[in-house]
XYZ file of C-alpha atoms in Angstrom:
322
model
C 19.758 12.152 10.538
C 18.474 11.492 6.996
C 15.043 9.926 6.557
C 15.021 6.141 6.349
C 13.532 4.887 3.082
C 11.224 1.883 3.387
C 9.879 0.442 0.134
C 6.548 -1.374 0.178
C 6.352 -4.437 -2.060
C 3.086 -5.933 -3.300
C 1.469 -9.119 -1.948
C 0.795 -12.673 -3.105
C -0.021 -12.457 -6.804
C -2.003 -15.689 -7.004
C -4.119 -14.725 -3.989
C -5.120 -11.381 -5.480
C -5.416 -12.752 -9.016
C -7.981 -15.295 -7.804
C -10.341 -12.419 -6.970
C -10.461 -11.626 -10.688
C -10.403 -15.030 -12.389
C -12.010 -17.340 -9.849
C -10.150 -20.238 -11.479
C -8.012 -22.752 -9.675
C -4.484 -21.338 -9.723
C -2.509 -23.283 -7.134
C -1.501 -26.661 -8.452
C -1.168 -25.521 -12.066
C 2.330 -26.382 -13.396
C 2.629 -22.827 -14.744
C 0.903 -21.302 -11.704
C -0.017 -17.656 -12.367
C 2.282 -17.462 -15.418
C -0.413 -19.250 -17.470
C -2.680 -16.222 -17.093
C -0.329 -14.043 -19.122
C -1.615 -16.032 -22.089
C -5.208 -16.645 -21.009
C -6.283 -13.640 -18.884
C -3.904 -10.698 -19.428
C -6.566 -8.190 -18.369
C -6.845 -9.935 -14.983
C -3.052 -9.797 -14.573
C -3.086 -6.033 -15.120
C -6.064 -5.620 -12.775
C -4.143 -7.488 -10.068
C -1.179 -5.142 -10.421
C -3.569 -2.198 -10.120
C -5.094 -3.627 -6.952
C -1.681 -3.629 -5.299
C -0.776 -0.162 -6.518
C -4.035 1.270 -5.227
C -3.388 -0.452 -1.888
C -0.060 1.355 -1.500
C 2.562 -0.886 -3.128
C 5.590 1.075 -4.296
C 7.111 -1.932 -6.051
C 5.072 -4.435 -8.066
C 6.501 -7.762 -9.216
C 5.960 -9.033 -12.732
C 3.857 -12.175 -13.100
C 6.867 -14.263 -14.147
C 7.807 -16.235 -11.034
C 7.048 -19.583 -12.695
C 7.546 -18.487 -16.299
C 10.173 -20.401 -18.263
C 10.857 -21.399 -21.843
C 10.648 -25.083 -20.916
C 7.397 -24.631 -19.006
C 5.659 -22.741 -21.787
C 6.892 -25.272 -24.359
C 5.572 -28.214 -22.353
C 2.272 -26.817 -21.133
C 1.277 -24.241 -23.772
C 3.124 -25.708 -26.786
C 5.001 -22.438 -27.318
C 8.254 -21.873 -29.156
C 11.198 -20.183 -27.460
C 10.423 -16.854 -29.151
C 6.750 -17.076 -28.146
C 7.735 -17.827 -24.557
C 10.102 -14.867 -24.400
C 7.416 -12.644 -25.940
C 5.058 -13.648 -23.110
C 7.688 -12.645 -20.544
C 8.045 -9.281 -22.300
C 4.253 -9.006 -22.173
C 4.328 -9.484 -18.400
C 6.461 -6.345 -18.085
C 4.177 -4.460 -20.474
C 1.140 -5.347 -18.338
C 2.857 -4.133 -15.171
C 3.948 -0.963 -16.943
C 0.402 -0.307 -18.159
C -0.907 -0.727 -14.611
C 1.656 1.820 -13.396
C 0.638 4.224 -16.153
C -3.062 3.931 -15.231
C -2.305 4.339 -11.526
C -0.214 7.450 -12.076
C -2.939 8.974 -14.226
C -5.518 8.204 -11.517
C -3.479 9.652 -8.676
C -1.494 12.297 -10.574
C 1.462 11.042 -8.585
C 4.891 12.420 -9.385
C 6.680 9.380 -7.958
C 6.526 6.375 -10.251
C 6.158 2.942 -8.630
C 8.910 0.517 -9.576
C 8.562 -2.734 -11.509
C 10.560 -5.707 -10.241
C 11.158 -8.621 -12.587
C 10.163 -11.737 -10.654
C 12.560 -14.674 -11.052
C 11.636 -17.827 -9.190
C 14.167 -20.630 -8.660
C 14.826 -23.532 -10.987
C 12.858 -25.729 -8.579
C 9.643 -23.797 -9.245
C 9.712 -24.940 -12.883
C 9.899 -28.579 -11.783
C 6.490 -28.300 -10.120
C 7.467 -30.699 -7.355
C 7.770 -28.318 -4.411
C 11.571 -28.366 -4.552
C 11.769 -24.594 -4.093
C 10.795 -25.500 -0.513
C 13.401 -28.270 -0.176
C 16.352 -27.456 -2.436
C 16.497 -31.163 -3.277
C 18.065 -30.506 -6.685
C 21.116 -28.741 -5.221
C 23.326 -31.820 -5.534
C 22.237 -32.787 -9.037
C 22.757 -29.534 -10.974
C 25.844 -27.412 -11.462
C 26.303 -23.696 -10.999
C 26.903 -23.413 -14.738
C 23.639 -25.169 -15.552
C 21.699 -22.857 -13.260
C 23.274 -19.760 -14.812
C 22.268 -20.866 -18.293
C 18.770 -21.842 -17.178
C 18.113 -18.448 -15.573
C 19.737 -16.395 -18.349
C 16.884 -16.200 -20.946
C 14.255 -14.960 -18.515
C 16.615 -12.517 -16.806
C 17.702 -11.106 -20.182
C 14.070 -10.816 -21.313
C 13.118 -8.941 -18.148
C 16.122 -6.615 -18.340
C 15.548 -5.915 -22.033
C 11.883 -5.159 -21.276
C 12.941 -2.373 -18.928
C 12.267 -3.593 -15.398
C 13.662 -1.336 -12.686
C 15.059 -4.155 -10.565
C 15.125 -7.961 -10.427
C 13.495 -9.937 -7.619
C 15.414 -13.221 -7.310
C 12.971 -15.100 -5.142
C 12.544 -18.206 -2.994
C 16.108 -19.387 -3.649
C 16.441 -22.727 -1.812
C 20.134 -23.546 -2.153
C 23.459 -21.760 -1.852
C 24.600 -23.025 -5.264
C 21.733 -21.261 -7.007
C 22.425 -18.005 -5.152
C 26.066 -18.190 -6.245
C 25.008 -18.827 -9.846
C 22.660 -15.841 -9.830
C 25.236 -13.462 -8.364
C 27.720 -14.565 -11.044
C 25.092 -14.108 -13.763
C 24.191 -10.625 -12.526
C 27.779 -9.503 -13.020
C 27.197 -9.827 -16.763
C 24.604 -7.053 -16.428
C 26.440 -4.540 -14.212
C 23.841 -1.772 -14.499
C 21.045 -4.076 -13.269
C 20.110 -4.089 -9.593
C 18.437 -6.955 -7.738
C 17.436 -8.341 -4.390
C 17.756 -11.983 -3.382
C 15.327 -13.722 -1.051
C 15.775 -17.255 0.222
C 13.458 -20.121 0.983
C 14.156 -20.955 4.635
C 13.467 -23.618 7.233
C 11.612 -22.849 10.445
C 14.742 -23.127 12.622
C 15.724 -19.454 12.425
C 19.126 -20.355 10.969
C 19.033 -22.266 7.687
C 17.865 -21.997 4.127
C 16.069 -25.150 3.066
C 19.120 -26.957 1.632
C 20.719 -26.748 5.097
C 23.103 -23.881 4.329
C 23.468 -21.204 6.978
C 21.179 -18.301 6.063
C 23.342 -15.462 7.371
C 26.533 -16.788 5.826
C 24.848 -17.403 2.465
C 23.008 -14.066 2.425
C 26.128 -12.099 3.400
C 28.248 -13.947 0.824
C 25.712 -13.085 -1.884
C 25.744 -9.425 -0.889
C 29.520 -9.102 -0.590
C 30.482 -11.115 -3.671
C 28.265 -9.055 -5.994
C 29.367 -5.904 -7.751
C 29.182 -3.198 -5.045
C 25.692 -1.757 -4.979
C 24.211 -4.313 -7.380
C 22.422 -6.318 -4.674
C 20.186 -3.789 -2.920
C 19.009 -6.210 -0.207
C 19.035 -9.841 0.878
C 16.382 -11.645 2.868
C 13.521 -14.103 2.893
C 10.162 -14.593 1.252
C 7.290 -17.028 1.827
C 7.973 -17.699 5.502
C 5.608 -17.516 8.465
C 5.598 -13.978 9.921
C 6.092 -15.228 13.472
C 9.515 -16.780 12.780
C 10.932 -14.298 10.262
C 12.655 -12.087 12.844
C 14.655 -15.001 14.255
C 16.740 -15.039 11.054
C 17.535 -11.329 11.303
C 18.154 -10.773 15.015
C 21.661 -9.421 15.557
C 22.494 -9.354 11.860
C 22.934 -5.566 11.934
C 24.475 -5.223 15.372
C 28.062 -4.996 14.151
C 29.864 -2.604 11.853
C 28.268 -1.891 8.521
C 24.617 -2.245 7.581
C 23.071 -5.114 5.628
C 19.809 -3.987 3.982
C 17.136 -6.649 4.345
C 14.092 -7.582 2.295
C 11.179 -9.576 3.669
C 7.827 -10.609 2.283
C 6.338 -13.442 4.322
C 3.265 -15.543 3.657
C 0.150 -15.568 5.829
C 1.576 -18.195 8.185
C -0.267 -21.076 6.560
C 1.613 -24.205 5.442
C 1.766 -25.474 1.854
C 2.246 -29.019 0.613
C 1.968 -30.214 -2.982
C -0.512 -32.896 -1.918
C -2.843 -30.773 0.228
C -2.226 -27.165 -0.812
C -2.414 -24.418 1.844
C -3.492 -25.364 5.364
C -3.824 -23.263 8.512
C -2.304 -25.291 11.332
C -2.655 -22.795 14.168
C -3.538 -19.239 15.041
C -0.830 -17.192 13.336
C -0.701 -13.503 14.354
C -1.444 -11.058 11.557
C 1.523 -10.062 9.406
C 1.194 -6.347 10.133
C 1.750 -6.979 13.849
C 5.448 -7.643 13.156
C 6.251 -4.715 10.862
C 7.888 -2.465 13.490
C 10.077 -5.303 14.765
C 11.274 -6.115 11.240
C 12.051 -2.509 10.396
C 14.016 -2.147 13.623
C 16.153 -5.108 12.521
C 17.024 -3.514 9.181
C 14.265 -4.551 6.781
C 14.054 -1.867 4.101
C 11.859 -3.654 1.553
C 8.687 -5.231 2.963
C 5.549 -6.805 1.525
C 3.607 -10.043 1.447
C 3.873 -13.392 -0.300
C 1.486 -16.333 -0.630
C -2.021 -15.967 0.837
C -1.659 -12.215 1.269
C -3.553 -9.718 -0.846
C -4.154 -6.036 -1.462
C -5.815 -5.572 1.925
C -2.658 -6.832 3.608
C -0.538 -4.377 1.620
C -2.743 -1.541 2.899
C -2.145 -2.705 6.480
C 1.600 -2.973 5.876
C 1.677 0.554 4.468
C -0.136 1.924 7.520
C 2.342 0.314 9.925
C 5.340 1.460 7.879
C 4.055 5.032 7.995
C 3.650 4.793 11.768
C 7.221 3.519 12.187
C 8.730 6.127 9.878
C 6.766 8.871 11.646
C 8.031 7.722 15.038
C 11.633 7.641 13.815
C 11.255 11.174 12.484
C 9.831 12.463 15.759
C 12.561 10.721 17.759
C 15.283 12.280 15.608
C 13.757 15.749 15.969
C 13.614 15.373 19.749
C 17.274 14.462 19.894
């Protein structure tokens, strides 16, 4: 039995970034993407925090970066906006270079180009509702995503992270767009309800995730899954998904379990178990890329890494015994 490869993703960028800048980040229409222009040294330091904590994949600080957003809120031209997206990759690459020099590691961490949904640019919380699904076409979404995806690919990212996708139409548009870049790999994570079945536009999660995986160029989508969901309900979406023939690689990076609203920000409504308590269950279900999202930081990545190592070690011992 060959060793199972689990890749550890970084945590919530805004949460860790706040330890360096101290400024209010949540609520900004550009969110952390503003700091590429104002505090690039803090962006690089945040990447380094995650690498030193054990992240094997760091995401570029481009989740909420867009040409329209930079034009409206920073008065940038299209070329200036694209340059800032290129800069985001450069900052991540510099952090990797520093980390490898520090550790003398022979295995280079990967850089994933973060691509948030169209709804994130609207700054109305619609990445958590998918409310725009009926008012935009697949063609519009392809053209809206294209400039950032091309900028990230041309800057040399290792993989694309298509994140927090709230509607089936946008997933279809992204899979179609990816086919224009056949050598580029990506994962897709969805924004989901708390019912264990649906993405937030009401589409069935399993059907939508499987359709995305199967309709892509073979091997282009490395995993499908969920991000920014409470840890305690994440497994309900995955249970049984890998019980049949074939294996669907899953990616999961949940939030801390707190709830976000545009009006009130993040609120803790109950006593949510710690994220790391669920790691073994998720890996058993087929999660092969795991990390944290909003309200998780470098310390959480360290805890995730420890639990992943325990699980991998147990699997190795079990295989040797048999």
